[in-house]
XYZ file of C-alpha atoms in Angstrom:
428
model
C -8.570 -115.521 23.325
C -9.552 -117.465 26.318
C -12.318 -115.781 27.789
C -14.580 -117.329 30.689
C -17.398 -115.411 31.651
C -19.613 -115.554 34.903
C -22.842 -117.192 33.718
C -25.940 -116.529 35.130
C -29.491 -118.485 34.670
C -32.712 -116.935 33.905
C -35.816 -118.609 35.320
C -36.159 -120.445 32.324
C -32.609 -121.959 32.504
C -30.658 -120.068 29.794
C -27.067 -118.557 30.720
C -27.379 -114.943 30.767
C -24.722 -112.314 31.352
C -24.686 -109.507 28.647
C -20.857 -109.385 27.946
C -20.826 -113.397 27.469
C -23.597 -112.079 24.792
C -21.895 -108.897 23.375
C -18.512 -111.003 22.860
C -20.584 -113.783 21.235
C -22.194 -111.293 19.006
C -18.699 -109.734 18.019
C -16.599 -109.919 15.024
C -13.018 -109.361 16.216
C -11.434 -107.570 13.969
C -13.893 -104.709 13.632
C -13.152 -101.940 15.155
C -15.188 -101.563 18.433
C -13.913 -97.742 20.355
C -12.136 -95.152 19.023
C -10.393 -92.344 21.055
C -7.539 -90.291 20.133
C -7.448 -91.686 17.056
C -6.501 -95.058 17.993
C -8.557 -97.754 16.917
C -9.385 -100.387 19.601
C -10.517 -103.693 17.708
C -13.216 -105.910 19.159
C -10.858 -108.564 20.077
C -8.581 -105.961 21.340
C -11.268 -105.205 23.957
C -12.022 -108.207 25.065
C -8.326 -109.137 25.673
C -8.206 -106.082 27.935
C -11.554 -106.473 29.835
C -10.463 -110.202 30.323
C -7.278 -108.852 32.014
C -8.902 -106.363 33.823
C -11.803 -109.031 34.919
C -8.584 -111.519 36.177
C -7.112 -108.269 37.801
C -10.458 -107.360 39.965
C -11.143 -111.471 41.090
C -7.201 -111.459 42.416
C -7.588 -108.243 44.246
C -7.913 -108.751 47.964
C -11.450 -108.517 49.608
C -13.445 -108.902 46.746
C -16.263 -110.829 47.754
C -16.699 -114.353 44.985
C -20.285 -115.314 46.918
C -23.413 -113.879 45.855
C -23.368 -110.779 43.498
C -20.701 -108.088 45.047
C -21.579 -104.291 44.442
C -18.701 -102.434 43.192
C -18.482 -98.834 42.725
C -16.789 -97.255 39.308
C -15.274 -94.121 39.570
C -13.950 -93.044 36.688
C -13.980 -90.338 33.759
C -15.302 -90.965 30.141
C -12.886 -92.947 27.951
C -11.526 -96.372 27.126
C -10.617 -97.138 31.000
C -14.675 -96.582 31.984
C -15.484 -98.868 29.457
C -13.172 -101.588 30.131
C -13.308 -101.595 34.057
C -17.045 -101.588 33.538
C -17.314 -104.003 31.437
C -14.778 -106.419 33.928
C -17.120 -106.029 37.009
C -19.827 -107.004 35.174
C -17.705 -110.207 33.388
C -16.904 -111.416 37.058
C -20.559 -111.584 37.831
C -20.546 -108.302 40.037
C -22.870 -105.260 39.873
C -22.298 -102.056 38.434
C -22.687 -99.033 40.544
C -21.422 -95.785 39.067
C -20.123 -92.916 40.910
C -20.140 -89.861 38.735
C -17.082 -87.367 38.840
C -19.466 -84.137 39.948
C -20.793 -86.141 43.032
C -19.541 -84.396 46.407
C -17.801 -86.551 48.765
C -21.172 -86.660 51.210
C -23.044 -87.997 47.922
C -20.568 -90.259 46.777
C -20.496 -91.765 50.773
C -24.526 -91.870 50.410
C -24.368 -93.904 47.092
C -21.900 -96.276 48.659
C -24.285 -96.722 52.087
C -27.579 -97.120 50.774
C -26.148 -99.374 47.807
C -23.699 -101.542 50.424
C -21.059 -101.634 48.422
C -18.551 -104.510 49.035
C -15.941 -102.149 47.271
C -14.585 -99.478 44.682
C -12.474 -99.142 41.358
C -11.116 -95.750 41.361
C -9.572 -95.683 37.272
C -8.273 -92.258 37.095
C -4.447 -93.059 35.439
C -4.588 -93.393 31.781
C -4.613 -96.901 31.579
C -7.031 -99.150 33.552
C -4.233 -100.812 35.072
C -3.495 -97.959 37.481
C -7.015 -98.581 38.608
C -6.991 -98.563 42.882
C -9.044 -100.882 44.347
C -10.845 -100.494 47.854
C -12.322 -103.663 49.938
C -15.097 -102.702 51.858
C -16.764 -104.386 54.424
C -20.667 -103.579 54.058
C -23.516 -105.527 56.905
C -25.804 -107.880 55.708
C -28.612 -106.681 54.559
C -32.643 -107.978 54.281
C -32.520 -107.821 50.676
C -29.288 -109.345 49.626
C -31.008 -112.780 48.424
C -33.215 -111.373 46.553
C -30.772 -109.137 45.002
C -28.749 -111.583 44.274
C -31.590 -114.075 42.562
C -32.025 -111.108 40.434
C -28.332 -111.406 38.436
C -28.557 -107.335 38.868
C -25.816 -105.778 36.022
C -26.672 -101.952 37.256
C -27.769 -99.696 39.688
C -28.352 -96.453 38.985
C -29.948 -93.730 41.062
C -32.856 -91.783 39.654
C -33.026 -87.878 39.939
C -34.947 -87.785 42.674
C -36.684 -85.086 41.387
C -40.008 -86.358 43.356
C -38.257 -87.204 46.507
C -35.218 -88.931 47.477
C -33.168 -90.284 44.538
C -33.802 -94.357 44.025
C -31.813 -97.170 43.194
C -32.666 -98.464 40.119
C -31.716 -102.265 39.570
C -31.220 -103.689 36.352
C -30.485 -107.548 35.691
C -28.693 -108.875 32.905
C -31.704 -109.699 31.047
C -33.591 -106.640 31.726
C -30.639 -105.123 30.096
C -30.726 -107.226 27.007
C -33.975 -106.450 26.310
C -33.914 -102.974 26.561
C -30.578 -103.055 24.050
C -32.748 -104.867 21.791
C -35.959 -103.025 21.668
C -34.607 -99.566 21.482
C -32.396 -100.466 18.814
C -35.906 -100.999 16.592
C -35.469 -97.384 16.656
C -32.064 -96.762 16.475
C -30.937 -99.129 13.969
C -27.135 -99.179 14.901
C -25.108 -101.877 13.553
C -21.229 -102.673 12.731
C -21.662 -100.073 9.590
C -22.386 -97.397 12.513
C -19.602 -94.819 14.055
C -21.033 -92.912 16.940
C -19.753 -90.039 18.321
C -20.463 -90.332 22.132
C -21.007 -86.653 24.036
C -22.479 -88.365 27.142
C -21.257 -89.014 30.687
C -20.911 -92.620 30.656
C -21.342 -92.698 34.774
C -25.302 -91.546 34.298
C -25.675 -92.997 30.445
C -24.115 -96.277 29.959
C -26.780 -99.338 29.701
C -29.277 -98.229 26.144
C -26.539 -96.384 24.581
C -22.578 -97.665 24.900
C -23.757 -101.683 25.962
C -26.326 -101.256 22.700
C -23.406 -100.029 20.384
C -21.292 -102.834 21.255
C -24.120 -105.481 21.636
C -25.016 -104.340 17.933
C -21.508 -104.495 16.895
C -20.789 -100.280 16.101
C -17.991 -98.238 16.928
C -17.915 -96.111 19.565
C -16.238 -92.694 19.262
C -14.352 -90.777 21.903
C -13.105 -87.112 22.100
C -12.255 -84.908 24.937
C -13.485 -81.949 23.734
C -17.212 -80.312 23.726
C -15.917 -77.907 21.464
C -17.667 -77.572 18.173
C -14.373 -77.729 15.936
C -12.926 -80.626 17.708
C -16.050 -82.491 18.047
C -16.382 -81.570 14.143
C -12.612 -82.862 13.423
C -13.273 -86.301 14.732
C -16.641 -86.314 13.293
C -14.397 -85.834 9.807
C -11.619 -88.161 10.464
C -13.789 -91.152 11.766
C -16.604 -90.441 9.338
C -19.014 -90.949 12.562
C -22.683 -91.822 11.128
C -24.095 -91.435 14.595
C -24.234 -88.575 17.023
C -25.480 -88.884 20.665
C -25.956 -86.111 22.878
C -27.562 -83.432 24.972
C -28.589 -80.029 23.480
C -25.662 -77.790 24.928
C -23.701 -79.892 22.503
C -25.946 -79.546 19.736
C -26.348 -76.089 20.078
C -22.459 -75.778 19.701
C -22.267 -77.398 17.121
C -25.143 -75.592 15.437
C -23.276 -72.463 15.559
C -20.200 -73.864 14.291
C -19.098 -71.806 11.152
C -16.955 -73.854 9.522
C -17.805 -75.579 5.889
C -17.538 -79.346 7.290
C -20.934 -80.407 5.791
C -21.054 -84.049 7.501
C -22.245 -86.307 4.810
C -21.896 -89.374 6.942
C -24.162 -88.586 9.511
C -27.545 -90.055 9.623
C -28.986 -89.981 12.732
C -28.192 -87.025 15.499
C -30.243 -87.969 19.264
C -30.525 -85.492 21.755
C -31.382 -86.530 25.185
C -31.035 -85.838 29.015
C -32.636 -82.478 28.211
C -35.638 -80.482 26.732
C -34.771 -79.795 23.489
C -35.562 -75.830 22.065
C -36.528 -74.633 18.887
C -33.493 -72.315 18.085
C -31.450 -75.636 18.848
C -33.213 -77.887 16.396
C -33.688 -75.523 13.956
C -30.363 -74.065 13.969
C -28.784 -77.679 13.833
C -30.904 -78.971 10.954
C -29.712 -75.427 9.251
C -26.339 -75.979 9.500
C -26.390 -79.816 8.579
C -29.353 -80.632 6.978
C -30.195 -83.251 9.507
C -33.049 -83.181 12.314
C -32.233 -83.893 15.626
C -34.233 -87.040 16.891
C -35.343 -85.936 20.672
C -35.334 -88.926 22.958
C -37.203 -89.585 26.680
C -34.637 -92.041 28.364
C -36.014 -93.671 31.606
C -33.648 -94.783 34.236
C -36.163 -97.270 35.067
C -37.572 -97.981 31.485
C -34.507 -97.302 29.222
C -35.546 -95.548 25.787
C -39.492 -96.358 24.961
C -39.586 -92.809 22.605
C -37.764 -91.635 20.037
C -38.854 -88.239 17.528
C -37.873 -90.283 14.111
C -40.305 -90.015 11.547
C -41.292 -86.208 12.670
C -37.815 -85.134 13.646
C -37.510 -82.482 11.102
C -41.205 -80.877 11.418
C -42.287 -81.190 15.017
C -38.730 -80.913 16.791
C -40.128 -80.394 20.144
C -41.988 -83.947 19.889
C -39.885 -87.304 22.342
C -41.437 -88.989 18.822
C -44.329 -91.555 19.268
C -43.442 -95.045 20.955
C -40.758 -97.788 20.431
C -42.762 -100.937 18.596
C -42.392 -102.847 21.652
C -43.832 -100.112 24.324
C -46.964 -99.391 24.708
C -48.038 -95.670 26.510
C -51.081 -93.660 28.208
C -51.567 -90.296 29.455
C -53.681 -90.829 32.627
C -55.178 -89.107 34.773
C -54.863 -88.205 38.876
C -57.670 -91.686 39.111
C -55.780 -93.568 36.918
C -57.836 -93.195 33.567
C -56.575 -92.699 30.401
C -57.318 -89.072 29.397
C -58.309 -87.783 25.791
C -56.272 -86.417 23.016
C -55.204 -83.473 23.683
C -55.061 -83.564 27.282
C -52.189 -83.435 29.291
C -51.623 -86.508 31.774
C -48.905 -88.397 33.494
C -47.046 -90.932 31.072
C -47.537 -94.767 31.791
C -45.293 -97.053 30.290
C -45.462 -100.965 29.939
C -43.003 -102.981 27.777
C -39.796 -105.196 27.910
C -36.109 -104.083 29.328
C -38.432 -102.833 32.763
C -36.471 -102.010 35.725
C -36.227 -105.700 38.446
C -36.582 -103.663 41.741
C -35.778 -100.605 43.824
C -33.291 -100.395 46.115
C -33.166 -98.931 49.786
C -35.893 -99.714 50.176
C -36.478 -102.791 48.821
C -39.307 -103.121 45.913
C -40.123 -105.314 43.284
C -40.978 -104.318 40.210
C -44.422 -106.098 41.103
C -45.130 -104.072 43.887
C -44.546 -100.929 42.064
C -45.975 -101.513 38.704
C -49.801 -101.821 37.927
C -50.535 -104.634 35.789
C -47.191 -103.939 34.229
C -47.540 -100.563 33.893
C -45.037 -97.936 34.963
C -46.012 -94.478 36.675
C -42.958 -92.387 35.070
C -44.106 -89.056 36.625
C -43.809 -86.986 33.670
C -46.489 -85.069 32.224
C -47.255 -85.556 28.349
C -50.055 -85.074 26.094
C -50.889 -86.683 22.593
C -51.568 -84.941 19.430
C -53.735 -86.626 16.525
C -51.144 -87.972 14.951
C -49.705 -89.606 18.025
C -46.584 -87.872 18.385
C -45.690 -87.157 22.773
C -44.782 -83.939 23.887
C -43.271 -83.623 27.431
C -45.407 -80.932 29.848
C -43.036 -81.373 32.953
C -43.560 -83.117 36.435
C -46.540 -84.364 38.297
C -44.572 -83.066 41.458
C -44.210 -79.598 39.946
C -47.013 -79.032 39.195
C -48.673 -75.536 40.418
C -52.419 -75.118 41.601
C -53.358 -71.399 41.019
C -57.487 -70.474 41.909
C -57.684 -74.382 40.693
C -55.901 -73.909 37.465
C -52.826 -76.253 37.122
C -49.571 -74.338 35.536
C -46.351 -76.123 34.594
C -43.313 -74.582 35.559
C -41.528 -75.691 32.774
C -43.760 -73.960 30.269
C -43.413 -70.459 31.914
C -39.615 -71.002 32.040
C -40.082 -71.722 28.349
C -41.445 -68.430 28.036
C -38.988 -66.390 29.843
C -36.085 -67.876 28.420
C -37.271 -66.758 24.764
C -36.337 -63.114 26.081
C -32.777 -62.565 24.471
C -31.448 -61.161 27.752
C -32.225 -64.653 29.264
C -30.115 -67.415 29.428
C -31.588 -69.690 32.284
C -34.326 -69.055 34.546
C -36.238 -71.512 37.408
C -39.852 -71.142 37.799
C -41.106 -72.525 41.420
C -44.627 -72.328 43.420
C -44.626 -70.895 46.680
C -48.338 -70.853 48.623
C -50.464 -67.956 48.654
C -53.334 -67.285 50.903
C -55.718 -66.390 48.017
C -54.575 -68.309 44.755
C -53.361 -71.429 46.257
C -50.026 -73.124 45.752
């Protein structure tokens, strides 16, 4: 193959773009995705994200100064990870746009990101992919942005205010690939079986399998006995999901004992006792509960205490380091609940719209992440909700995601939202 990839230098003068690194990295023949049972080697990959790459720089209006924005929209499978994986070979950035967005959100993604266009890949090959020039203003930012080599942005949940853009550089990237896979462990022996939506998890969990060289595994289904099939066929080791899938799977009758598997994360979601439990029933494996950060990537992962404290996001990554402080700033005791700082490599490079540095926003390298936690003795995190959610009642502070908790242990409950309202005696 005769790849050329968009380089990009790092302050200290080394070349950096992360698919220049993954193909470097690769051995091609191994097999790198499977879907629909076809195997899709390494080298196979690359030939098609090359084309795809020479297909996007011929297409007319995209912009070949600076670092163009481009939009992916695009459902899970082969096509997502080829078209991404082209936009970020011809030095763009990544911006996805997932499928449940509503037309008003998608059109506020592509104005507050400026997009200078978008790959629409909904055929079933990436080369029906429809490409759309647009012509964004100049913005304040844009040489910074650029100076950055950004690979991603992603908007947070904007669950304390108005979603941000998260920008991630090539490096950042890199290093988060690298230091949550002290963790994960996933290597070329590895098959995972990928649950996700790749337009909200993409950078510390598809880019990691293929930086580390693993197969990636693809079904359409959610369904317990199809997810279960594939699991069987492709003899996945790895299982990544949220924990709707895992509780489908835990109530999956069938005799399919899964011998392979040895390592199932759950993410994206609070995990519940009758999930874990069931799950580790049914397949004699714990589910590992992870806390991904848009702006962090993974800095905890429930390993070592999977099995016995389920409910536990695990103790830090050996590259993070983490304190539960308090509304001054101070680290609070054991024991006491506090929001979750975070300092360590892979850090977000800036926000977007508007414009901020990761200087500006982090204190001596620390990151507020807004979450509530508190430590136990042994050092294992448990997640207590929101700073933002948080309710004041006759000065006591409740957290709404503990009384949902509660109710939804009631067997006639499936879901329930707890929110604060004020109250002219007990507060808000």
């Amino acid at each position: 193959m005769n790849l050329v990839f968009a380089q990009f230098f790092c302050e200290d003068g080394r070349a950096m773009n992360i698919v220049d690194q993954i193909y470097l990295r690769a051995s091609a023949e191994r097999p790198a995705i499977i879907s629909d049972g076809v195997v899709i080697s390494y080298g196979d990959l690359f030939e098609q994200v090359s084309a795809a790459a020479a297909w996007l720089d011929r297409c007319k209006g995209f912009r070949r100064d600076g670092v163009p924005r481009i939009g992916l929209a695009c459902e899970n499978g082969v096509n997502y990870i080829v078209l991404a994986l082209a936009i970020l070979k011809v030095g763009a950035c990544l911006v996805p746009l997932a499928d449940e967005l509503t037309e008003m959100e998608r059109q506020e993604i592509c104005d507050r990101t400026s997009l200078h266009g978008v790959i629409s890949g909904r055929g079933e090959t990436w080369q029906q992919a429809i490409w759309q020039a647009l012509e964004p203003p100049s913005l304040e930012w844009e040489s910074e942005f650029s100076i950055l080599a950004p690979a991603f942005i992603r908007f947070s949940s904007g669950t304390t205010g108005r979603s941000k853009g998260v920008v991630l550089s090539h490096r950042k990237l890199r290093e988060r690939v690298v230091a949550a896979n002290a963790a994960l462990e996933i290597g070329p022996q590895d098959r995972v079986l990928w649950m996700l939506p790749m337009a909200h998890h993409f950078a510390v969990s598809i880019m990691l399998y293929l930086y580390h060289g693993a197969c990636t595994v693809l079904g359409k289904s959610h369904l317990a006995e199809h997810v279960l099939e594939i699991a069987q066929t492709t003899r996945a080791t790895v299982i990544y999901g949220a924990p709707f899938h895992f509780s489908l799977l835990a109530a999956d009758t069938g005799d399919f004992a899964w011998p392979d598997l040895r390592l199932a994360v759950t993410t994206a979601a609070p995990l519940t006792q009758q999930i874990a439990v069931g799950f580790h029933q049914r397949f004699g494996k714990a589910l590992s509960q992870g806390l991904g950060i848009i702006e962090v990537g993974l800095p905890l992962l429930n390993t070592s205490g999977a099995a016995d404290f389920p409910l536990s996001v695990g103790r830090p990554l050996p590259a993070y380091d983490v304190e539960m402080r308090d509304e001054e700033g101070l680290p609070v005791a054991i024991g006491t609940v506090g929001e979750l700082w975070i300092k360590g490599p892979g850090m977000f490079d800036a926000y977007l719209s508007p414009w901020q540095t990761l200087d500006e926003i982090c204190v001596n390298g620390w990151f507020a992440t807004g979450d509530l936690a508190v430590t136990d003795a042994a050092g294992r995190i448990y997640l207590k909700g929101r700073v933002k959610s948080v309710l004041n009642i006759n000065g006591m502070k409740v957290f709404p995601e503990e009384v949902e908790a509660a109710i939804e242990k009631h067997p006639s409950v499936l879901r329930c939202r707890v929110k604060g309202q004020s109250h002219s005696v007990l507060g808000t």
